[in-house]
XYZ file of C-alpha atoms in Angstrom:
690
model
C 16.686 -116.311 23.266
C 13.080 -117.516 23.136
C 10.759 -119.091 25.692
C 7.554 -121.033 25.105
C 5.444 -120.127 28.136
C 2.201 -121.790 29.202
C 0.428 -118.411 29.337
C 0.855 -117.472 25.667
C 0.461 -119.225 22.325
C 3.526 -117.625 20.666
C 7.214 -117.911 21.645
C 8.356 -115.035 23.871
C 11.532 -113.150 22.938
C 14.030 -112.089 25.607
C 14.639 -108.317 25.442
C 15.602 -105.357 27.598
C 12.748 -102.937 28.125
C 13.863 -99.301 28.078
C 11.418 -96.874 29.701
C 12.836 -93.955 27.725
C 11.671 -95.423 24.406
C 8.427 -96.894 25.625
C 6.385 -94.537 23.449
C 8.198 -95.783 20.314
C 8.482 -99.516 20.943
C 5.722 -100.451 23.370
C 2.276 -99.045 23.982
C 2.483 -97.694 27.566
C -0.995 -99.059 28.303
C 0.147 -102.522 27.225
C 3.543 -102.430 28.936
C 2.433 -104.412 31.974
C 3.678 -107.815 32.959
C 0.858 -110.284 32.309
C 2.005 -112.374 35.234
C 1.974 -109.886 38.122
C 0.428 -106.847 36.324
C 3.225 -104.529 37.394
C 5.050 -102.283 34.854
C 7.571 -104.004 32.617
C 11.166 -102.933 33.258
C 14.645 -104.280 32.566
C 15.165 -107.746 31.107
C 11.831 -109.254 30.159
C 10.123 -111.630 27.753
C 7.639 -110.387 25.197
C 5.545 -111.007 22.104
C 5.377 -107.693 20.241
C 2.783 -109.070 17.851
C 0.294 -109.493 20.713
C 1.732 -106.834 23.050
C 2.181 -109.553 25.655
C 5.006 -109.121 28.197
C 6.395 -110.959 31.215
C 9.073 -109.929 33.673
C 12.063 -112.245 33.532
C 11.309 -113.291 37.104
C 7.628 -113.995 36.369
C 8.397 -115.933 33.187
C 11.033 -118.102 34.885
C 9.136 -118.527 38.153
C 8.622 -122.206 38.906
C 4.886 -122.393 39.516
C 3.210 -125.677 40.310
C 0.350 -126.389 37.878
C -1.822 -127.348 40.862
C -1.564 -126.512 44.569
C -3.368 -127.022 47.875
C -3.760 -123.630 49.517
C -4.819 -122.853 53.113
C -7.129 -120.051 51.911
C -9.188 -122.639 50.011
C -8.689 -126.040 51.624
C -11.759 -127.705 50.059
C -10.269 -128.230 46.579
C -6.922 -127.961 44.790
C -6.251 -124.775 42.822
C -5.191 -124.870 39.159
C -2.784 -122.374 37.606
C -4.354 -120.319 34.750
C -2.899 -117.504 32.609
C -5.806 -115.267 33.647
C -9.092 -115.370 35.527
C -12.203 -116.854 33.966
C -14.375 -114.304 35.728
C -14.849 -110.537 35.811
C -14.697 -110.322 39.626
C -11.629 -109.806 41.776
C -9.216 -111.956 43.745
C -10.896 -113.732 46.659
C -8.073 -112.633 48.959
C -7.423 -108.978 48.098
C -10.524 -108.165 46.023
C -8.598 -106.452 43.236
C -9.489 -107.003 39.597
C -6.539 -108.697 37.937
C -5.577 -109.932 34.454
C -2.424 -111.830 35.393
C -1.751 -115.402 36.543
C -4.269 -116.877 38.962
C -4.757 -120.072 40.886
C -8.365 -121.088 40.289
C -10.963 -123.473 41.644
C -13.446 -123.974 38.833
C -16.070 -125.672 41.026
C -16.207 -122.791 43.534
C -15.352 -119.932 41.133
C -12.506 -119.081 43.490
C -9.457 -117.079 42.319
C -6.151 -116.232 43.976
C -3.883 -113.804 42.155
C -0.386 -115.185 41.886
C 1.040 -112.512 44.224
C -1.556 -113.350 46.878
C -1.165 -117.111 46.484
C 2.564 -116.812 47.286
C 2.103 -114.844 50.543
C 3.330 -116.572 53.707
C 0.703 -117.149 56.402
C 0.214 -119.044 59.651
C -2.858 -120.142 61.590
C -3.796 -117.687 64.346
C -4.446 -119.328 67.707
C -6.709 -118.161 70.542
C -8.532 -115.425 68.627
C -11.753 -114.617 70.537
C -14.849 -116.082 68.898
C -16.869 -113.132 70.166
C -15.132 -110.921 67.564
C -15.193 -113.337 64.612
C -16.604 -116.863 64.281
C -14.122 -118.286 61.731
C -10.457 -119.297 62.088
C -7.962 -116.634 61.033
C -4.560 -116.632 59.326
C -1.813 -114.268 60.439
C 0.082 -112.505 57.618
C 3.198 -110.589 58.608
C 3.927 -108.981 55.224
C 1.361 -108.621 52.443
C 3.621 -106.660 50.020
C 0.916 -104.001 49.599
C -1.397 -106.498 47.897
C -4.280 -105.708 50.274
C -5.924 -102.294 50.329
C -9.259 -103.110 51.977
C -10.377 -101.424 55.193
C -9.947 -103.052 58.581
C -13.372 -104.110 59.985
C -12.211 -103.016 63.421
C -11.047 -99.408 63.003
C -12.368 -98.879 59.437
C -8.965 -97.628 58.289
C -6.941 -99.096 55.380
C -4.976 -102.262 56.091
C -1.284 -101.642 56.720
C 1.376 -103.732 58.405
C 0.693 -107.209 59.846
C -2.921 -108.361 59.838
C -5.268 -111.317 60.323
C -7.187 -112.776 57.371
C -10.338 -114.922 57.267
C -10.457 -117.265 54.270
C -14.135 -118.047 54.881
C -15.156 -114.414 54.277
C -14.417 -113.720 50.623
C -15.472 -111.130 48.040
C -17.282 -108.806 48.575
C -17.208 -109.103 52.400
C -13.518 -109.495 53.251
C -12.339 -109.779 56.841
C -8.763 -108.454 57.147
C -8.049 -107.175 60.672
C -5.084 -105.073 61.819
C -2.872 -106.866 64.325
C -3.369 -103.928 66.719
C -7.172 -104.161 66.437
C -7.091 -107.927 66.950
C -5.148 -107.502 70.192
C -7.391 -104.872 71.823
C -8.576 -105.569 75.393
C -12.017 -107.156 75.485
C -13.094 -104.841 78.303
C -12.127 -101.270 79.315
C -13.064 -98.545 81.782
C -13.876 -95.156 80.260
C -14.803 -91.721 81.724
C -17.919 -91.548 79.495
C -19.418 -94.383 81.559
C -18.141 -94.416 85.129
C -20.654 -97.017 86.334
C -19.825 -100.031 84.144
C -16.967 -101.396 82.057
C -17.338 -101.250 78.252
C -17.246 -104.534 76.323
C -15.633 -104.877 72.898
C -18.159 -105.890 70.185
C -17.504 -106.682 66.496
C -20.212 -104.245 65.367
C -22.522 -101.631 66.893
C -25.715 -102.863 68.603
C -28.920 -102.406 66.623
C -30.263 -98.855 66.868
C -33.703 -97.505 65.865
C -34.062 -96.876 62.115
C -33.943 -93.074 62.364
C -31.453 -92.869 65.230
C -29.350 -89.671 65.168
C -26.539 -90.759 67.494
C -22.939 -90.254 66.395
C -22.585 -93.924 65.408
C -25.539 -93.783 63.048
C -24.617 -90.320 61.786
C -21.229 -91.472 60.518
C -22.584 -94.966 59.661
C -19.928 -96.622 61.804
C -19.634 -100.340 60.970
C -16.513 -101.255 62.927
C -15.722 -102.525 66.413
C -17.246 -100.706 69.366
C -16.852 -100.629 73.112
C -20.395 -100.859 74.443
C -22.413 -100.749 77.641
C -25.855 -102.274 77.086
C -27.104 -101.088 80.503
C -26.422 -97.431 79.719
C -27.094 -97.716 75.979
C -23.669 -96.211 75.281
C -21.305 -97.092 72.414
C -17.769 -95.894 71.734
C -16.192 -96.442 68.315
C -12.566 -97.502 67.950
C -11.955 -94.204 66.204
C -12.957 -92.358 69.387
C -11.117 -94.788 71.659
C -7.799 -94.986 69.777
C -7.475 -91.620 68.050
C -8.792 -88.888 70.390
C -5.893 -86.795 71.811
C -6.676 -84.330 74.639
C -5.757 -81.299 72.491
C -5.897 -80.743 68.721
C -4.435 -77.771 66.842
C -5.179 -77.260 63.134
C -4.213 -74.463 60.674
C -7.845 -73.808 59.729
C -8.701 -72.579 63.256
C -6.656 -70.105 65.268
C -7.360 -71.598 68.699
C -6.707 -75.060 70.139
C -9.509 -77.588 70.531
C -9.863 -79.312 73.904
C -11.415 -82.768 74.335
C -14.400 -82.970 76.688
C -14.317 -86.648 77.607
C -17.873 -86.877 78.876
C -21.164 -88.361 77.830
C -23.146 -85.279 76.788
C -25.578 -84.191 74.099
C -24.584 -81.366 71.729
C -25.056 -80.125 68.176
C -21.842 -79.794 66.190
C -21.355 -76.174 65.160
C -19.565 -77.185 61.963
C -21.757 -79.944 60.479
C -25.055 -79.280 62.277
C -25.649 -82.879 63.384
C -26.086 -84.272 66.889
C -23.392 -85.688 69.115
C -23.822 -87.701 72.289
C -20.329 -87.763 73.803
C -16.759 -86.439 73.752
C -16.960 -83.180 71.739
C -13.993 -80.913 71.188
C -14.441 -77.409 72.603
C -12.976 -74.046 71.615
C -13.180 -71.892 74.754
C -12.442 -68.658 72.876
C -15.136 -69.095 70.208
C -17.471 -71.168 72.440
C -17.851 -73.881 69.785
C -18.569 -77.587 70.243
C -17.610 -79.819 67.319
C -17.158 -83.490 66.480
C -13.565 -84.622 66.404
C -13.763 -85.437 62.686
C -15.220 -82.003 61.891
C -12.175 -80.193 63.301
C -10.181 -81.146 60.212
C -12.813 -80.126 57.642
C -10.819 -78.340 54.902
C -11.481 -74.710 54.014
C -11.591 -75.197 50.200
C -12.277 -78.346 48.173
C -13.227 -79.455 44.653
C -15.817 -82.160 43.971
C -16.736 -83.691 40.612
C -20.374 -82.675 41.102
C -19.565 -78.979 40.659
C -17.221 -77.085 38.368
C -16.024 -74.496 40.919
C -14.216 -74.612 44.243
C -16.584 -74.869 47.202
C -15.592 -73.359 50.540
C -16.519 -74.102 54.134
C -18.687 -71.365 55.594
C -19.628 -71.169 59.260
C -20.955 -67.782 60.214
C -23.223 -67.965 63.257
C -24.938 -64.590 63.005
C -28.719 -64.744 62.954
C -30.390 -64.580 59.498
C -27.180 -63.683 57.706
C -27.703 -66.147 54.845
C -30.894 -67.779 53.604
C -31.204 -71.544 53.930
C -30.831 -73.567 50.751
C -31.208 -77.081 49.381
C -28.152 -79.329 49.607
C -27.132 -80.254 46.042
C -25.906 -83.668 47.162
C -28.710 -85.077 49.346
C -31.475 -82.580 48.391
C -32.459 -81.842 51.962
C -32.567 -78.391 53.559
C -29.280 -76.807 54.697
C -29.524 -74.947 57.996
C -27.066 -72.084 57.455
C -26.796 -71.385 61.171
C -24.285 -74.240 61.058
C -21.380 -74.924 58.723
C -21.842 -75.768 55.036
C -19.901 -75.719 51.790
C -20.743 -72.970 49.304
C -19.559 -72.109 45.834
C -17.084 -69.252 45.875
C -18.151 -67.946 42.432
C -20.196 -64.764 42.729
C -22.944 -65.859 40.336
C -23.348 -69.415 41.679
C -25.608 -70.513 44.541
C -24.327 -74.106 44.921
C -24.518 -75.292 48.540
C -24.004 -78.636 50.297
C -24.007 -79.975 53.838
C -20.512 -80.212 55.266
C -20.785 -83.992 55.656
C -22.330 -84.475 52.192
C -19.580 -82.528 50.396
C -16.792 -84.374 52.229
C -18.273 -87.870 51.941
C -15.481 -90.118 50.649
C -17.654 -91.209 47.712
C -18.049 -87.544 46.668
C -14.685 -85.958 47.498
C -11.275 -87.420 46.697
C -9.537 -85.802 49.687
C -7.713 -83.088 47.723
C -7.566 -79.748 49.555
C -7.444 -76.590 47.443
C -4.928 -74.002 48.558
C -5.787 -70.414 49.402
C -5.715 -68.202 46.316
C -6.143 -71.117 43.887
C -6.857 -69.849 40.357
C -10.296 -71.215 39.490
C -9.761 -70.628 35.800
C -7.423 -73.628 35.741
C -10.385 -75.801 36.747
C -12.316 -75.074 33.538
C -10.652 -77.883 31.595
C -13.580 -79.369 29.688
C -13.721 -76.937 26.767
C -10.071 -75.925 26.580
C -8.433 -76.577 23.147
C -5.797 -78.857 24.664
C -8.577 -81.024 26.062
C -10.134 -81.833 22.667
C -9.194 -84.875 20.562
C -10.630 -83.606 17.259
C -8.959 -81.401 14.642
C -11.216 -79.370 12.358
C -10.398 -79.894 8.658
C -13.275 -77.944 7.101
C -16.066 -75.720 8.418
C -19.439 -74.577 7.098
C -21.674 -71.707 8.183
C -25.185 -72.458 9.449
C -26.739 -69.098 10.230
C -24.375 -67.426 12.669
C -22.930 -70.761 13.790
C -19.743 -72.297 12.365
C -19.909 -76.101 12.273
C -17.088 -78.544 11.516
C -18.172 -80.400 8.359
C -14.986 -82.481 8.186
C -12.760 -83.525 11.072
C -9.749 -85.665 11.882
C -10.431 -87.671 15.037
C -7.605 -89.039 17.170
C -9.203 -92.491 17.320
C -9.524 -93.037 13.543
C -6.984 -92.930 10.733
C -9.213 -91.266 8.096
C -11.067 -87.967 7.968
C -14.747 -87.998 8.958
C -17.548 -86.044 7.252
C -20.663 -84.655 8.915
C -24.173 -85.869 8.015
C -27.128 -83.760 9.214
C -29.992 -85.859 7.894
C -30.775 -89.159 6.226
C -29.732 -92.704 7.029
C -26.671 -94.874 6.613
C -26.538 -97.612 3.991
C -26.902 -100.136 6.803
C -29.869 -99.636 9.149
C -27.978 -101.550 11.879
C -25.075 -99.083 11.915
C -23.770 -98.268 15.382
C -21.736 -95.384 16.704
C -18.135 -96.453 17.335
C -18.051 -94.159 20.355
C -21.134 -95.143 22.357
C -22.192 -98.258 20.277
C -25.809 -97.021 20.230
C -27.691 -97.008 16.893
C -26.450 -94.187 14.706
C -28.675 -91.102 14.392
C -28.194 -87.644 12.935
C -26.140 -85.583 13.194
C -23.148 -87.911 12.901
C -19.677 -88.118 11.383
C -18.740 -91.036 9.143
C -15.745 -92.328 7.230
C -16.128 -92.648 3.461
C -13.481 -95.381 3.332
C -14.706 -97.733 6.082
C -17.680 -98.376 8.340
C -16.732 -95.964 11.104
C -19.449 -93.741 12.603
C -19.501 -91.224 15.419
C -22.432 -89.243 16.747
C -21.532 -85.557 16.676
C -21.719 -85.474 20.471
C -19.368 -88.474 20.751
C -16.877 -86.879 18.334
C -16.749 -83.751 20.504
C -16.095 -85.497 23.820
C -13.242 -83.892 25.818
C -10.078 -85.762 26.721
C -10.510 -85.237 30.469
C -13.770 -84.729 32.289
C -15.178 -84.871 35.840
C -18.322 -86.902 36.466
C -20.607 -87.153 39.509
C -20.509 -90.968 39.407
C -16.853 -90.878 40.524
C -14.732 -88.663 42.751
C -11.641 -88.492 40.483
C -11.118 -86.788 37.116
C -11.711 -89.254 34.241
C -9.776 -89.673 30.973
C -11.247 -90.612 27.581
C -9.901 -93.803 25.996
C -10.823 -96.072 23.099
C -8.934 -99.084 24.411
C -10.756 -102.161 25.687
C -9.444 -105.079 27.711
C -7.463 -107.766 25.928
C -10.719 -109.663 25.380
C -12.010 -106.831 23.157
C -14.574 -105.399 25.580
C -14.810 -103.526 28.876
C -17.017 -103.535 31.965
C -18.899 -100.365 32.936
C -18.700 -99.771 36.681
C -21.908 -97.708 36.633
C -24.462 -99.812 34.722
C -22.728 -103.200 35.251
C -22.717 -104.106 31.561
C -20.069 -105.154 29.078
C -19.541 -102.660 26.289
C -17.258 -101.652 23.428
C -16.355 -98.247 22.061
C -15.073 -95.193 23.899
C -15.029 -94.951 27.664
C -13.806 -92.740 30.459
C -11.542 -94.298 33.031
C -9.782 -93.265 36.202
C -5.984 -93.158 36.139
C -5.630 -92.306 39.827
C -3.431 -94.877 41.581
C -5.006 -98.327 41.642
C -8.509 -97.032 40.942
C -10.154 -99.256 38.316
C -13.266 -97.160 37.694
C -14.390 -97.178 34.067
C -17.631 -95.908 32.559
C -19.165 -96.165 29.101
C -20.245 -93.119 27.111
C -23.990 -93.597 27.600
C -23.573 -93.521 31.388
C -21.164 -90.603 31.078
C -23.985 -88.505 29.596
C -26.023 -88.774 32.815
C -25.765 -86.150 35.558
C -26.398 -86.068 39.306
C -30.149 -85.513 38.803
C -32.629 -87.359 36.597
C -36.244 -86.918 35.519
C -37.380 -90.369 34.454
C -40.850 -91.108 32.982
C -41.255 -94.049 35.373
C -41.663 -91.763 38.398
C -43.531 -88.533 39.086
C -40.729 -86.831 41.035
C -37.169 -85.904 40.110
C -34.393 -88.252 41.189
C -30.960 -87.497 42.629
C -27.740 -89.493 42.661
C -26.714 -91.506 45.723
C -23.546 -93.549 46.236
C -24.621 -95.880 49.011
C -28.026 -97.541 48.814
C -27.027 -100.691 50.670
C -30.003 -102.692 51.848
C -32.454 -101.276 49.293
C -33.360 -102.562 45.850
C -33.919 -101.113 42.389
C -37.611 -100.415 41.781
C -37.302 -101.574 38.154
C -35.486 -104.915 38.368
C -35.726 -105.496 42.157
C -32.010 -106.312 42.372
C -30.411 -105.581 45.725
C -28.158 -102.511 45.809
C -24.850 -102.902 47.618
C -22.548 -100.520 49.425
C -20.782 -98.372 46.840
C -23.374 -98.900 44.100
C -24.391 -95.746 42.267
C -28.153 -95.264 41.956
C -30.861 -92.623 41.722
C -33.318 -91.914 44.537
C -36.536 -89.898 44.708
C -35.984 -86.290 45.887
C -39.305 -86.408 47.733
C -38.107 -89.516 49.604
C -40.644 -91.870 48.022
C -39.637 -95.500 48.274
C -38.283 -95.403 44.720
C -34.756 -96.106 43.501
C -33.233 -96.797 40.096
C -29.872 -98.445 39.524
C -27.876 -97.047 36.610
C -28.458 -100.127 34.466
C -32.225 -99.559 34.533
C -31.956 -95.760 34.347
C -30.037 -96.082 31.042
C -32.467 -98.518 29.381
C -33.674 -97.201 26.005
C -37.283 -96.003 26.123
C -38.073 -97.880 22.891
C -36.826 -101.106 21.313
C -37.619 -103.194 18.222
C -38.878 -106.766 17.934
C -38.471 -108.668 14.674
C -42.099 -109.865 14.496
C -43.554 -106.434 15.286
C -43.627 -103.494 12.885
C -44.123 -101.052 15.755
C -41.548 -99.962 18.312
C -41.833 -101.525 21.767
C -42.166 -99.099 24.657
C -40.410 -99.477 28.003
C -43.278 -100.216 30.400
C -43.149 -99.866 34.173
C -46.229 -101.739 35.430
C -48.538 -104.491 34.174
C -52.282 -104.688 34.802
C -52.701 -107.897 32.814
C -54.116 -111.119 34.133
C -51.464 -113.317 35.802
C -51.828 -115.818 32.946
C -50.480 -113.129 30.556
C -47.174 -112.674 32.404
C -44.941 -114.249 29.752
C -42.502 -113.091 27.099
C -43.604 -113.328 23.462
C -40.030 -113.997 22.302
C -38.593 -116.623 24.663
C -42.066 -117.762 25.836
C -40.907 -117.838 29.456
C -42.668 -116.203 32.380
C -42.168 -112.558 33.287
C -41.936 -111.292 36.838
C -45.095 -109.209 37.392
C -43.296 -106.314 39.141
C -40.366 -106.057 36.731
C -40.160 -103.564 33.875
C -40.683 -104.934 30.353
C -41.070 -103.804 26.738
C -44.577 -103.708 25.301
C -46.379 -102.994 22.009
C -49.972 -101.918 22.660
C -50.957 -102.279 18.992
C -49.905 -105.929 18.767
C -50.144 -106.818 22.472
C -46.565 -108.139 22.517
C -44.590 -108.201 25.773
C -40.860 -108.939 26.049
C -38.318 -109.307 28.830
C -35.840 -106.428 28.872
C -32.945 -108.569 27.637
C -35.102 -110.271 25.023
C -35.905 -106.862 23.548
C -32.493 -105.184 23.656
C -30.297 -108.311 23.688
C -27.713 -109.685 26.091
C -25.013 -107.489 24.513
C -26.788 -104.217 23.700
C -23.608 -102.130 23.878
C -21.302 -104.392 21.873
C -20.851 -103.630 18.165
C -22.130 -106.237 15.707
C -19.347 -107.816 13.680
C -16.627 -107.000 16.209
C -14.475 -109.783 17.594
C -13.982 -110.610 21.255
C -11.654 -113.107 22.906
C -12.254 -115.225 25.984
C -10.077 -117.751 27.739
C -12.877 -120.311 27.517
C -12.145 -120.836 23.804
C -9.006 -120.771 21.671
C -10.515 -118.698 18.831
C -12.038 -115.218 18.911
C -15.819 -114.901 18.788
C -17.760 -112.629 16.430
C -20.720 -110.696 17.831
C -23.739 -111.591 15.693
C -27.459 -110.875 15.685
C -29.708 -113.736 14.615
C -33.073 -112.613 13.308
C -34.570 -115.360 11.165
C -32.026 -118.171 11.058
C -31.504 -118.992 14.742
C -29.172 -121.959 15.338
C -29.019 -123.696 18.738
C -26.512 -122.694 21.414
C -23.643 -125.169 21.730
C -24.080 -125.308 25.514
C -27.786 -125.100 26.403
C -29.114 -126.233 22.974
C -31.793 -123.515 23.003
C -32.036 -121.273 19.925
C -29.768 -118.216 19.864
C -32.448 -115.661 19.092
C -30.955 -112.177 18.880
C -27.398 -111.335 19.914
C -24.930 -114.156 20.433
C -21.265 -115.101 20.001
C -20.146 -117.139 17.007
C -16.884 -118.956 16.346
C -16.545 -118.906 12.559
C -13.437 -121.064 12.357
C -14.107 -124.082 10.096
C -13.064 -126.570 12.783
C -15.603 -125.093 15.232
C -18.421 -123.222 13.469
C -20.731 -122.954 16.488
C -22.744 -120.308 18.293
C -23.199 -119.709 22.021
C -25.251 -117.453 24.296
C -23.292 -114.861 26.278
C -24.628 -116.300 29.542
C -23.400 -119.782 28.566
C -19.716 -118.841 28.180
C -18.673 -120.110 31.617
C -20.365 -123.435 30.919
C -18.515 -123.652 27.608
C -15.250 -123.844 29.573
C -16.632 -126.685 31.668
C -17.908 -128.444 28.544
C -14.517 -128.267 26.850
C -12.819 -129.637 30.009
C -15.199 -132.581 30.039
C -14.045 -133.694 26.592
C -10.316 -133.297 27.268
């Protein structure tokens, strides 16, 4: 039985998917339903030629080609086989490659699972907590995994949703948090009632209160007269007594407004500590549950919580996460290896961007952590070796991601000066491995990459892969660029983190020629901007910051820019330049002849006095391999990645010349070229002529 489905160009064959033979018949990475993106199982429809599969229920689901939806009342939504954009669903925020309902004018997407959720208008919700109307959703079928803006905990059970607050600032509120009393009496403030507010009042920039210390962004009960704020976490989840395995005595809540320094994390508190009468310790509630042993991707060994309060027992050190001094008279995490002096503040090591929440058991064998260089973790087989001094080097290898053997080249050039590494897509340089039968190149370092590897940019262990999205490319979550070639991705649950090889080679510290001091990695630079491109950094962005606390930050995209680039009219290399002392009339690009922003980085040749925008010098697609094909829903044929040097035809959309990298449809019926940035407009252009 066959089915011609709107989402695929070929007929789909009805078959029964057997999980036990998935490795023989279907690529496990491809065995996802392209409607709902859940694993294929049982009776399904599929096109084995394209590795395209649909559950029977998804294929036979009667979906209206156009709907009016309460989450987007301004315009009708049109059913598409997949999203036109790289962002997530405007309801749940998840990236998704299945069916979507789309509003082209507003760039609004609803995944099919979210579009089918039942909702009702919520009446009488207090405007003081949120200004927009809300929808009540009884059952979201685990489609939503954002945090509640009230209690800051993951959404579970019934909740309220605001359709006016979409990606990246969702408003999904637990039913329990929405129904809290607007005013309470509390023993921490016996003079006045506390009023419920949607966010903490503004505090001084360097305030050290508990709210600012934990960066609480949720609802608070507040008294403006006494300058006192109580988070929902303290109000809802503070039992009178807490007993934990890591401490032999019970902890008793002191429900009072009082100043103290937490004996575990060393930071200030202003109310409601927990007290151990036997040990005479005051601690924050959240510090009671600090685990004894943890692993973080920033260090290769287990680190252990240490809190010895004897005078001068251990010298103070520098926290290897925030690069500020660690006062060892309070708790901290230290490396348990005898020859390692790694140390971190308790709150830095257990930050949710740093630590994945896994607790190491007592007596854990650390040798099992050293996975990077184990033989089972390599994807290369040595075919032949040569001796260079006392060192044995693999001169011929068989790599898991190529069908032919690869031979090592120590010096010289390839036949094609534009050759790129198939691992990192950067220009090929020695030493490298190459295939004598086809144009396949790998830098020696890229050929020796391990299968699994931790990285400080992400809290989970990452796995090497050479698979891209169906379009033929991937999106790096660190530098925010499209790329091809190898990548490391996270296979933990629904985590979609993926990073290209160039970013993978960076560590948690950086010495960059643009700044006099060393830089360290930070995971939350919200409210600041990159000093190179001046783009605003958002919560969760990875960036580098000055260790000396200068007002200097670098996002990963700018930190990974090549220090030199080439321009077709210049025989000299262009140098990445960080400031410009030229006259304002000279602030223009010698390639596109458009103005340059005076405070932005640019590429410059001092010999020829040529200045170029960053993208004009390295191209819009610097990490895509020339000649490779990519597919996009905006056009029925695949595009070829090309580089125009002398013959520069006009872009089909904007009509400006495609100088440098571009996308070309080489089919005889099309035969056009388009800028990368014009792809979205190409879809609109094709709709206009339908």
